Short mmCIF file of C-alpha atoms (C1' of nucleotides) in Angstrom, two decimals:
data_model
loop_
_atom_site.label_atom_id
_atom_site.label_comp_id
_atom_site.label_asym_id
_atom_site.label_seq_id
_atom_site.Cartn_x
_atom_site.Cartn_y
_atom_site.Cartn_z
CA VAL A 1065 0.00 0.00 0.00
CA SER A 1066 2.98 2.26 0.53
CA THR A 1067 3.98 4.56 -2.26
CA ARG A 1068 7.69 4.31 -2.79
CA SER A 1069 9.59 7.45 -1.88
CA TYR A 1070 12.36 9.02 -3.89
CA GLY A 1071 14.25 9.60 -0.67
CA GLN A 1072 15.31 13.11 -1.58
CA TYR A 1073 14.98 16.10 0.72
CA CYS A 1074 13.73 18.32 -2.09
CA ALA A 1075 10.34 19.94 -2.53
CA VAL A 1076 9.92 18.65 -6.07
CA ALA A 1077 10.69 15.09 -5.04
CA LYS A 1078 8.42 15.34 -2.00
CA SER A 1079 5.55 16.39 -4.23
CA LEU A 1080 6.20 13.52 -6.59
CA ASP A 1081 6.20 11.18 -3.62
CA VAL A 1082 2.55 12.12 -3.19
CA VAL A 1083 1.22 12.79 -6.69
CA GLY A 1084 3.87 11.13 -8.84
CA ASP A 1085 2.31 7.70 -9.01
CA ARG A 1086 0.52 6.60 -12.11
CA TRP A 1087 -3.08 7.86 -12.45
CA THR A 1088 -2.82 10.01 -9.35
CA LEU A 1089 -2.84 13.39 -11.06
CA LEU A 1090 -5.61 12.28 -13.40
CA VAL A 1091 -7.73 11.44 -10.37
CA VAL A 1092 -6.99 14.92 -9.07
CA ARG A 1093 -7.91 16.39 -12.45
CA GLU A 1094 -11.32 14.79 -12.27
CA LEU A 1095 -11.97 16.01 -8.76
CA LEU A 1096 -10.86 19.51 -9.76
CA LEU A 1097 -13.15 19.50 -12.78
CA SER A 1098 -16.32 18.55 -11.00
CA GLY A 1099 -16.32 18.61 -7.24
CA PRO A 1100 -17.20 15.61 -5.07
CA ARG A 1101 -17.95 12.54 -7.12
CA ARG A 1102 -18.90 8.96 -6.55
CA TYR A 1103 -16.51 6.09 -7.10
CA THR A 1104 -18.29 4.86 -10.19
CA ASP A 1105 -18.49 8.28 -11.79
CA LEU A 1106 -14.77 8.68 -11.25
CA ARG A 1107 -14.16 5.31 -12.81
CA ASN A 1108 -16.22 6.38 -15.79
CA ALA A 1109 -14.31 9.61 -16.19
CA LEU A 1110 -11.02 7.76 -16.07
CA PRO A 1111 -11.30 5.21 -18.86
CA GLY A 1112 -8.56 2.63 -18.57
CA ILE A 1113 -7.99 2.73 -14.84
CA ALA A 1114 -8.26 -0.52 -12.94
CA THR A 1115 -10.78 -0.59 -10.13
CA ASN A 1116 -8.26 -1.56 -7.49
CA LEU A 1117 -5.94 1.22 -8.61
CA LEU A 1118 -8.65 3.83 -8.29
CA ALA A 1119 -9.44 2.62 -4.79
CA GLU A 1120 -5.76 2.56 -3.88
CA ARG A 1121 -5.13 6.04 -5.25
CA LEU A 1122 -8.10 7.46 -3.42
CA ARG A 1123 -6.89 5.94 -0.18
CA GLY A 1124 -3.36 7.21 -0.75
CA LEU A 1125 -4.59 10.70 -1.52
CA GLU A 1126 -6.78 10.61 1.53
CA ASP A 1127 -3.83 9.63 3.70
CA ALA A 1128 -1.86 12.49 2.18
CA GLY A 1129 -4.61 14.96 3.03
CA VAL A 1130 -5.46 15.70 -0.58
CA VAL A 1131 -8.80 13.93 -0.77
CA ARG A 1132 -11.59 13.67 1.76
CA SER A 1133 -14.36 11.12 1.47
CA GLU A 1134 -17.63 12.58 2.66
CA ALA A 1135 -20.68 10.61 3.67
CA ALA A 1136 -23.41 10.90 1.10
CA PRO A 1137 -26.36 13.24 1.36
CA PRO A 1138 -29.56 11.44 2.44
CA PRO A 1139 -31.28 10.77 -0.91
CA VAL A 1140 -28.64 8.32 -2.16
CA ALA A 1141 -26.53 6.39 0.29
CA THR A 1142 -22.98 6.42 -0.99
CA THR A 1143 -19.64 8.04 -0.32
CA LEU A 1144 -18.43 11.06 -2.23
CA TYR A 1145 -14.79 11.82 -2.88
CA GLY A 1146 -13.76 15.44 -2.94
CA LEU A 1147 -10.63 17.53 -2.65
CA THR A 1148 -9.47 19.15 0.54
CA GLU A 1149 -8.09 22.66 0.49
CA ARG A 1150 -4.66 21.12 0.10
CA GLY A 1151 -5.98 19.16 -2.83
CA ARG A 1152 -7.52 22.19 -4.47
CA SER A 1153 -4.13 23.87 -4.29
CA LEU A 1154 -3.01 21.38 -6.92
CA GLU A 1155 -5.03 23.23 -9.54
CA PRO A 1156 -2.14 25.41 -10.76
CA LEU A 1157 -0.05 22.29 -11.20
CA VAL A 1158 -2.69 20.45 -13.22
CA ARG A 1159 -3.39 23.55 -15.32
CA GLU A 1160 0.31 23.88 -16.02
CA LEU A 1161 0.41 20.25 -17.05
CA GLY A 1162 -2.48 20.97 -19.39
CA ARG A 1163 -0.79 23.99 -20.90
CA TRP A 1164 2.34 22.01 -21.62
CA GLY A 1165 0.27 19.30 -23.26
CA VAL A 1166 -1.61 21.60 -25.63
CA PRO A 1167 0.85 21.22 -28.53
CA MET A 1168 0.32 17.49 -28.39
CA MET A 1169 -3.41 17.91 -28.96
CA ALA A 1170 -2.85 19.23 -32.48
CA ALA A 1171 -2.15 15.80 -33.93
CA GLY A 1172 -5.61 14.71 -32.96
CA PRO A 1173 -6.49 11.70 -30.81
CA ALA A 1174 -4.38 8.60 -31.18
CA GLU A 1175 -6.01 5.38 -32.29
CA GLY A 1176 -8.33 4.30 -29.51
CA ASP A 1177 -8.00 7.45 -27.43
CA ALA A 1178 -10.91 8.08 -25.13
CA PHE A 1179 -12.54 11.47 -24.83
CA ARG A 1180 -14.80 13.21 -22.33
CA SER A 1181 -16.21 16.60 -23.13
CA HIS A 1182 -15.67 17.95 -19.64
CA TRP A 1183 -11.91 17.64 -20.17
CA LEU A 1184 -12.32 20.80 -22.21
CA SER A 1185 -13.06 22.72 -19.05
CA PHE A 1186 -9.53 24.00 -18.43
CA PRO A 1187 -8.80 24.82 -22.06
CA VAL A 1188 -12.08 26.70 -22.40
CA SER A 1189 -11.54 28.88 -19.37
CA GLU A 1190 -7.92 29.49 -20.32
CA PHE A 1191 -7.97 30.10 -24.04
CA LEU A 1192 -11.42 31.36 -24.87
CA ALA A 1193 -12.50 34.90 -24.16
CA ASP A 1194 -15.63 36.87 -24.84
CA ARG A 1195 -14.76 39.52 -27.40
CA ASP A 1196 -18.07 41.23 -26.82
CA PRO A 1197 -18.21 41.51 -23.02
CA ASP A 1198 -21.22 43.79 -23.16
CA GLY A 1199 -23.18 41.50 -25.44
CA PRO A 1200 -26.04 39.34 -24.24
CA PRO A 1201 -25.35 36.14 -22.33
CA ALA A 1202 -25.14 33.15 -24.60
CA THR A 1203 -24.54 29.42 -24.55
CA ILE A 1204 -23.03 26.94 -26.96
CA GLU A 1205 -23.78 23.28 -26.55
CA LEU A 1206 -21.10 20.80 -27.53
CA ARG A 1207 -21.88 17.19 -28.36
CA THR A 1208 -19.23 14.65 -29.21
CA GLY A 1209 -21.08 11.49 -28.48
CA ASP A 1210 -20.14 10.98 -24.86
CA GLU A 1211 -21.87 13.74 -22.98
CA ALA A 1212 -23.25 17.17 -23.76
CA VAL A 1213 -21.56 20.20 -22.23
CA THR A 1214 -22.24 23.88 -22.47
CA VAL A 1215 -19.88 26.76 -23.17
CA ARG A 1216 -21.26 29.86 -21.52
CA VAL A 1217 -20.14 33.45 -21.87
CA CYS A 1218 -20.63 34.85 -18.44
CA GLY A 1219 -20.00 38.44 -17.53
CA GLY A 1220 -16.61 40.08 -17.50
CA GLY A 1221 -15.34 38.64 -20.73
CA SER A 1222 -14.65 35.21 -19.33
CA VAL A 1223 -15.93 31.95 -20.73
CA GLU A 1224 -16.67 28.79 -18.78
CA LEU A 1225 -17.74 25.24 -19.42
CA LEU A 1226 -20.73 23.70 -17.68
CA GLN A 1227 -20.95 19.94 -17.45
CA GLU A 1228 -24.55 19.69 -18.48
CA ALA A 1229 -26.69 19.96 -21.54
CA SER A 1230 -28.29 23.29 -22.27
CA ALA A 1231 -32.03 23.69 -22.38
CA HIS A 1232 -32.09 26.18 -25.24
CA PRO A 1233 -28.54 26.78 -26.48
CA ASP A 1234 -27.97 29.67 -28.84
CA LEU A 1235 -25.72 27.39 -30.83
CA ALA A 1236 -25.34 23.63 -30.88
CA LEU A 1237 -22.26 21.92 -32.29
CA ASN A 1238 -21.94 18.24 -33.01
CA ALA A 1239 -18.66 16.81 -34.23
CA ARG A 1240 -15.81 14.49 -33.45
CA PRO A 1241 -13.50 15.54 -30.61
CA ARG A 1242 -10.63 16.68 -32.80
CA VAL A 1243 -12.94 18.90 -34.82
CA ILE A 1244 -14.45 20.44 -31.70
CA VAL A 1245 -10.96 21.05 -30.34
CA GLY A 1246 -9.84 22.54 -33.64
CA VAL A 1247 -12.77 24.93 -33.75
CA LEU A 1248 -12.33 26.04 -30.14
CA ALA A 1249 -8.59 26.44 -30.67
CA GLY A 1250 -9.23 28.72 -33.61
CA VAL A 1251 -7.28 26.63 -36.10
CA VAL A 1252 -10.30 25.25 -37.93
CA ASP A 1253 -12.92 27.61 -39.32
CA LEU A 1254 -16.56 26.73 -39.82
CA ALA A 1255 -16.21 25.79 -43.48
CA GLN A 1256 -13.36 23.41 -42.77
CA ALA A 1257 -15.15 22.02 -39.77
CA ARG A 1258 -18.23 21.28 -41.82
CA ALA A 1259 -16.09 19.38 -44.28
CA LEU A 1260 -14.83 17.36 -41.33
CA GLY A 1261 -18.34 16.45 -40.33
CA LEU A 1262 -19.40 19.23 -38.00
CA GLN A 1263 -23.09 19.92 -37.65
CA ALA A 1264 -23.92 23.41 -36.43
CA GLU A 1265 -27.34 24.64 -35.49
CA GLY A 1266 -28.07 28.16 -34.33
CA ASP A 1267 -26.20 31.44 -34.17
CA GLU A 1268 -22.87 30.62 -35.76
CA ALA A 1269 -21.54 34.11 -35.16
CA LEU A 1270 -21.14 33.08 -31.55
CA LEU A 1271 -18.06 31.10 -32.51
CA GLU A 1272 -16.22 34.20 -33.61
CA ARG A 1273 -17.24 35.88 -30.40
CA VAL A 1274 -15.44 33.36 -28.19
CA ALA A 1275 -12.73 31.88 -30.40
CA PRO A 1276 -9.20 32.88 -29.44
CA ALA A 1277 -7.65 35.83 -31.24
CA ALA A 1278 -4.61 33.82 -32.25
CA PRO A 1279 -4.66 30.06 -32.84
CA VAL A 1280 -3.73 28.23 -29.69
CA ILE A 1281 -2.07 25.30 -31.39
CA SER A 1282 0.01 25.38 -34.51
CA ALA A 1283 -1.88 23.30 -37.04
CA VAL B 7 10.96 0.65 -24.27
CA SER B 8 7.58 2.20 -24.92
CA THR B 9 6.04 4.33 -22.24
CA ARG B 10 2.48 3.25 -21.73
CA SER B 11 -0.10 5.83 -22.77
CA TYR B 12 -3.18 6.76 -20.81
CA GLY B 13 -5.12 6.73 -24.03
CA GLN B 14 -7.01 9.92 -23.29
CA TYR B 15 -7.41 12.81 -25.70
CA CYS B 16 -6.75 15.38 -22.99
CA ALA B 17 -3.83 17.77 -22.65
CA VAL B 18 -3.13 16.78 -19.06
CA ALA B 19 -3.02 13.09 -19.93
CA LYS B 20 -0.87 13.76 -23.00
CA SER B 21 1.66 15.56 -20.82
CA LEU B 22 1.71 12.72 -18.35
CA ASP B 23 2.29 10.32 -21.22
CA VAL B 24 5.61 12.11 -21.71
CA VAL B 25 6.72 13.23 -18.25
CA GLY B 26 4.53 11.09 -16.01
CA ASP B 27 6.84 8.13 -15.70
CA ARG B 28 8.85 7.62 -12.57
CA TRP B 29 12.04 9.71 -12.29
CA THR B 30 11.29 11.61 -15.48
CA LEU B 31 10.49 14.96 -13.92
CA LEU B 32 13.43 14.65 -11.56
CA VAL B 33 15.71 14.22 -14.54
CA VAL B 34 14.17 17.35 -16.01
CA ARG B 35 14.67 19.14 -12.68
CA GLU B 36 18.38 18.42 -12.81
CA LEU B 37 18.73 19.62 -16.36
CA LEU B 38 16.81 22.78 -15.51
CA LEU B 39 18.99 23.45 -12.50
CA SER B 40 22.32 23.24 -14.26
CA GLY B 41 22.29 23.13 -18.01
CA PRO B 42 23.92 20.37 -20.05
CA ARG B 43 25.40 17.67 -17.86
CA ARG B 44 27.24 14.43 -18.26
CA TYR B 45 25.61 11.08 -17.59
CA THR B 46 27.60 10.46 -14.43
CA ASP B 47 26.92 13.89 -13.00
CA LEU B 48 23.21 13.32 -13.56
CA ARG B 49 23.45 9.98 -11.85
CA ASN B 50 25.14 11.65 -8.92
CA ALA B 51 22.50 14.33 -8.66
CA LEU B 52 19.75 11.71 -8.71
CA PRO B 53 20.63 9.43 -5.80
CA GLY B 54 18.62 6.26 -5.96
CA ILE B 55 18.04 6.06 -9.70
CA ALA B 56 19.10 2.90 -11.46
CA THR B 57 21.58 3.33 -14.27
CA ASN B 58 19.38 1.63 -16.82
CA LEU B 59 16.44 3.82 -15.85
CA LEU B 60 18.45 6.99 -16.28
CA ALA B 61 19.54 5.85 -19.72
CA GLU B 62 16.00 4.85 -20.61
CA ARG B 63 14.52 8.15 -19.40
CA LEU B 64 17.09 10.17 -21.32
CA ARG B 65 16.30 8.24 -24.47
CA GLY B 66 12.58 8.65 -23.96
CA LEU B 67 12.89 12.37 -23.34
CA GLU B 68 15.08 12.68 -26.40
CA ASP B 69 12.46 10.91 -28.50
CA ALA B 70 9.86 13.29 -27.10
CA GLY B 71 11.94 16.32 -28.08
CA VAL B 72 12.54 17.38 -24.50
CA VAL B 73 16.22 16.48 -24.24
CA ARG B 74 19.00 16.82 -26.76
CA SER B 75 22.31 15.03 -26.37
CA GLU B 76 25.12 17.19 -27.63
CA ALA B 77 28.57 16.00 -28.57
CA ALA B 78 31.12 17.08 -26.05
CA PRO B 79 33.38 20.09 -26.48
CA PRO B 80 36.93 19.09 -27.51
CA PRO B 81 38.75 19.07 -24.16
CA VAL B 82 36.76 16.18 -22.75
CA ALA B 83 35.25 13.62 -25.10
CA THR B 84 31.83 12.78 -23.77
CA THR B 85 28.18 13.44 -24.49
CA LEU B 86 26.24 16.13 -22.70
CA TYR B 87 22.52 16.00 -22.06
CA GLY B 88 20.65 19.26 -22.17
CA LEU B 89 17.11 20.51 -22.54
CA THR B 90 15.61 21.66 -25.80
CA GLU B 91 13.42 24.73 -25.90
CA ARG B 92 10.46 22.45 -25.41
CA GLY B 93 12.18 20.95 -22.41
CA ARG B 94 12.95 24.33 -20.90
CA SER B 95 9.27 25.15 -21.14
CA LEU B 96 8.76 22.58 -18.40
CA GLU B 97 10.26 24.97 -15.87
CA PRO B 98 6.92 26.44 -14.73
CA LEU B 99 5.65 22.93 -14.14
CA VAL B 100 8.64 21.87 -12.07
CA ARG B 101 8.55 25.12 -10.10
CA GLU B 102 4.87 24.57 -9.40
CA LEU B 103 5.66 21.07 -8.22
CA GLY B 104 8.27 22.55 -5.92
CA ARG B 105 5.90 25.15 -4.52
CA TRP B 106 3.34 22.52 -3.71
CA GLY B 107 5.97 20.45 -1.96
CA VAL B 108 7.24 23.23 0.30
CA PRO B 109 4.93 22.38 3.22
CA MET B 110 6.34 18.88 3.25
CA MET B 111 9.84 20.22 3.78
CA ALA B 112 8.97 21.49 7.24
CA ALA B 113 9.09 18.07 8.83
CA GLY B 114 12.73 17.78 7.90
CA PRO B 115 14.32 15.00 5.87
CA ALA B 116 13.03 11.49 6.37
CA GLU B 117 15.37 8.81 7.61
CA GLY B 118 17.91 8.22 4.86
CA ASP B 119 16.83 11.11 2.67
CA ALA B 120 19.52 12.35 0.33
CA PHE B 121 20.28 16.01 -0.10
CA ARG B 122 22.06 18.14 -2.69
CA SER B 123 22.61 21.79 -2.04
CA HIS B 124 21.80 22.83 -5.57
CA TRP B 125 18.24 21.64 -5.03
CA LEU B 126 17.84 24.88 -3.11
CA SER B 127 18.12 26.81 -6.35
CA PHE B 128 14.39 27.15 -7.03
CA PRO B 129 13.45 27.94 -3.42
CA VAL B 130 16.18 30.55 -3.16
CA SER B 131 15.16 32.41 -6.29
CA GLU B 132 11.49 32.18 -5.36
CA PHE B 133 11.36 32.93 -1.67
CA LEU B 134 14.41 35.02 -0.90
CA ALA B 135 14.61 38.67 -1.74
CA ASP B 136 17.19 41.37 -1.16
CA ARG B 137 15.69 43.83 1.30
CA ASP B 138 18.49 46.26 0.63
CA PRO B 139 18.57 46.39 -3.18
CA ASP B 140 20.96 49.34 -3.15
CA GLY B 141 23.38 47.68 -0.77
CA PRO B 142 26.71 46.25 -1.87
CA PRO B 143 26.81 42.88 -3.64
CA ALA B 144 27.32 40.02 -1.24
CA THR B 145 27.62 36.27 -1.14
CA ILE B 146 26.72 33.59 1.37
CA GLU B 147 28.32 30.21 1.10
CA LEU B 148 26.31 27.19 2.19
CA ARG B 149 27.92 23.91 3.17
CA THR B 150 25.96 20.84 4.12
CA GLY B 151 28.53 18.19 3.49
CA ASP B 152 27.79 17.34 -0.09
CA GLU B 153 28.81 20.36 -2.07
CA ALA B 154 29.30 24.04 -1.44
CA VAL B 155 26.94 26.50 -3.09
CA THR B 156 26.70 30.25 -3.00
CA VAL B 157 23.75 32.51 -2.41
CA ARG B 158 24.34 35.79 -4.18
CA VAL B 159 22.40 38.99 -4.00
CA CYS B 160 22.55 40.34 -7.48
CA GLY B 161 21.09 43.65 -8.54
CA GLY B 162 17.40 44.44 -8.62
CA GLY B 163 16.49 42.86 -5.33
CA SER B 164 16.66 39.30 -6.58
CA VAL B 165 18.68 36.51 -5.07
CA GLU B 166 20.17 33.54 -6.89
CA LEU B 167 22.04 30.39 -6.09
CA LEU B 168 25.33 29.54 -7.76
CA GLN B 169 26.44 25.93 -7.85
CA GLU B 170 29.99 26.60 -6.82
CA ALA B 171 31.99 27.49 -3.77
CA SER B 172 32.71 31.13 -3.17
CA ALA B 173 36.28 32.43 -3.08
CA HIS B 174 35.70 34.97 -0.33
CA PRO B 175 32.11 34.73 0.89
CA ASP B 176 30.84 37.49 3.14
CA LEU B 177 29.19 34.82 5.23
CA ALA B 178 29.73 31.09 5.43
CA LEU B 179 27.14 28.74 6.90
CA ASN B 180 27.70 25.14 7.78
CA ALA B 181 24.84 23.00 9.06
CA ARG B 182 22.64 20.03 8.37
CA PRO B 183 20.18 20.40 5.50
CA ARG B 184 17.09 20.89 7.64
CA VAL B 185 18.79 23.67 9.57
CA ILE B 186 19.90 25.42 6.40
CA VAL B 187 16.39 25.11 5.01
CA GLY B 188 14.92 26.42 8.24
CA VAL B 189 17.19 29.44 8.25
CA LEU B 190 16.50 30.26 4.60
CA ALA B 191 12.79 29.77 5.13
CA GLY B 192 12.84 32.24 7.96
CA VAL B 193 11.42 29.85 10.54
CA VAL B 194 14.67 29.31 12.42
CA ASP B 195 16.63 32.28 13.72
CA LEU B 196 20.36 32.33 14.24
CA ALA B 197 20.23 31.48 17.94
CA GLN B 198 18.03 28.45 17.32
CA ALA B 199 20.12 27.41 14.38
CA ARG B 200 23.28 27.51 16.45
CA ALA B 201 21.63 25.25 19.00
CA LEU B 202 20.92 22.88 16.12
CA GLY B 203 24.56 22.80 15.17
CA LEU B 204 24.93 25.67 12.73
CA GLN B 205 28.36 27.20 12.33
CA ALA B 206 28.34 30.74 10.99
CA GLU B 207 31.38 32.72 9.98
CA GLY B 208 31.25 36.26 8.69
CA ASP B 209 28.66 38.99 8.39
CA GLU B 210 25.61 37.46 10.01
CA ALA B 211 23.47 40.51 9.29
CA LEU B 212 23.36 39.27 5.71
CA LEU B 213 20.85 36.66 6.75
CA GLU B 214 18.31 39.25 7.73
CA ARG B 215 18.93 41.01 4.46
CA VAL B 216 17.81 38.05 2.35
CA ALA B 217 15.51 36.05 4.62
CA PRO B 218 11.86 36.14 3.62
CA ALA B 219 9.63 38.68 5.32
CA ALA B 220 7.16 36.04 6.41
CA PRO B 221 8.10 32.44 7.14
CA VAL B 222 7.67 30.32 4.06
CA ILE B 223 6.75 27.15 5.89
CA SER B 224 4.68 26.85 9.01
CA ALA B 225 6.99 25.37 11.59
"C1'" DC C 1413 -26.01 -1.60 -9.04
"C1'" DC C 1414 -22.33 0.30 -6.40
"C1'" DG C 1415 -17.88 -0.09 -4.08
"C1'" DC C 1416 -14.51 -2.18 -3.68
"C1'" DA C 1417 -11.16 -6.86 -2.53
"C1'" DT C 1418 -8.92 -10.59 -4.56
"C1'" DC C 1419 -6.38 -13.01 -7.88
"C1'" DC C 1420 -3.16 -13.35 -11.61
"C1'" DG C 1421 -0.11 -12.40 -15.73
"C1'" DG C 1422 3.18 -9.07 -17.56
"C1'" DG C 1423 6.12 -5.45 -17.38
"C1'" DG C 1424 8.15 -1.41 -15.29
"C1'" DC C 1425 11.30 -0.63 -11.71
"C1'" DG C 1426 15.36 -1.20 -8.49
"C1'" DA C 1427 19.96 -3.07 -7.48
"C1'" DT C 1428 24.08 -5.19 -8.97
"C1'" DA C 1429 27.31 -7.00 -12.19
"C1'" DC C 1430 29.61 -6.40 -16.24
"C1'" DT C 1431 31.74 -4.42 -20.54
"C1'" DG C 1432 33.70 -1.04 -24.15
"C1'" DC D 1116 33.23 6.95 -17.53
"C1'" DA D 1117 29.05 5.60 -19.86
"C1'" DG D 1118 26.24 2.96 -20.29
"C1'" DT D 1119 24.24 -2.42 -21.27
"C1'" DA D 1120 22.76 -6.87 -19.34
"C1'" DT D 1121 20.52 -9.53 -16.05
"C1'" DC D 1122 17.45 -10.78 -12.49
"C1'" DG D 1123 13.96 -10.52 -8.71
"C1'" DC D 1124 10.20 -7.97 -7.15
"C1'" DC D 1125 6.48 -5.25 -6.93
"C1'" DC D 1126 3.45 -2.19 -9.30
"C1'" DC D 1127 0.17 -2.08 -12.73
"C1'" DG D 1128 -3.63 -3.75 -15.78
"C1'" DG D 1129 -7.57 -6.66 -16.44
"C1'" DA D 1130 -10.94 -9.76 -14.85
"C1'" DT D 1131 -13.81 -11.76 -11.61
"C1'" DG D 1132 -16.24 -12.08 -7.32
"C1'" DC D 1133 -18.75 -10.58 -3.36
"C1'" DG D 1134 -20.88 -7.98 0.29
"C1'" DG D 1135 -23.96 -3.97 1.01
#
DNA sequence: CCGCATCCGGGGCGATACTG
DNA sequence: CAGTATCGCCCCGGATGCGG
């Protein structure tokens, strides 16, 4: 059960002693992206992880003070896993990891790669911006087969991603993950995207309102 | 030889596919801290790593475009391993990892923990500041048994760590790692440090000039 | 059905020996 | 000095089972 230590009196090594094991930071990513979750939902959001590993990681993170398992609220009797304050302080690290990985998204998913729409949460809040801050509130629904999510321009020029379908989105996009990513990154315009199978329905001008000024990834 | 992929089309996972393996980020740490290095020097700075793993990690990082092995300059015939531009862009990530690990330094080194003075490089440049920016240049030499390093107040209020002994340091400190860390973190004053075995020689007022305003770690 | 524990095969990892 | 080769072990991945 013990995670092997690097045995170095160095802050970087000490961190890796806690979050350096395989899958650990991806578990943290999930908990950062959507608050307290059930075991099964975590398992679903982490395609490929073995059940025993997820349990082991959660226990390890709990021992390290990163995760806290709360008793469930009355309606459903189950345990929820959430981040402690210490755990939430890992957000800059995970975001940094995401930033460094952006160039590797350009090639598109590898054969057999899994995809979950809510993984777009960090990229959306980091790279998209509302170019018309005084414009009306608006929502864009994204569908890629797995789950529907909603890009919302909230006040102040910032853009966020909600992990739920939208009742009446101003624009609805349906396409494969790499096309969605390309459009949001500003490297694929609507015409190209359509050729790649994108279906758009609604106010397409919204895309230009939120798309990044300069392409985020090269090609 | 292949590093197993998480198989997720997500920037965080893609990063971890490259730098998520064991020892990988510590190799990057070393290369960030002191430019191109020889294989043996790397091995020495990474106590505990197996020789085959170091070779394997260097090859993997080279394949990923993070590390470049340069032919040696004429005097000594050997190969040097250094970071590419892509590799250097990992610095924010490693620094973030170090920041998150700072609280775990307070407990002191675990039984058998190794220590290298140059690991203090990031903490020094991040947490120390020259409170007397217009004062004369000054140097503090740190000795903890392994290697001598030098804290230097350069212009502009910033402080940096040089990985070499100082010819004529204004202050020389000799103590165990945890005491040195405590002093630099501002949680251990000179009197306490002396009781813990610190030997100071020179202008002790220099410590107050560079020590952080508020303690960096709790206790 | 949810939340794991158990079992098992394969491979990454850790330590040492060995070679150009 | 700079790695490669070898070997045992434990972590990891995948499947199944089982109690709540």
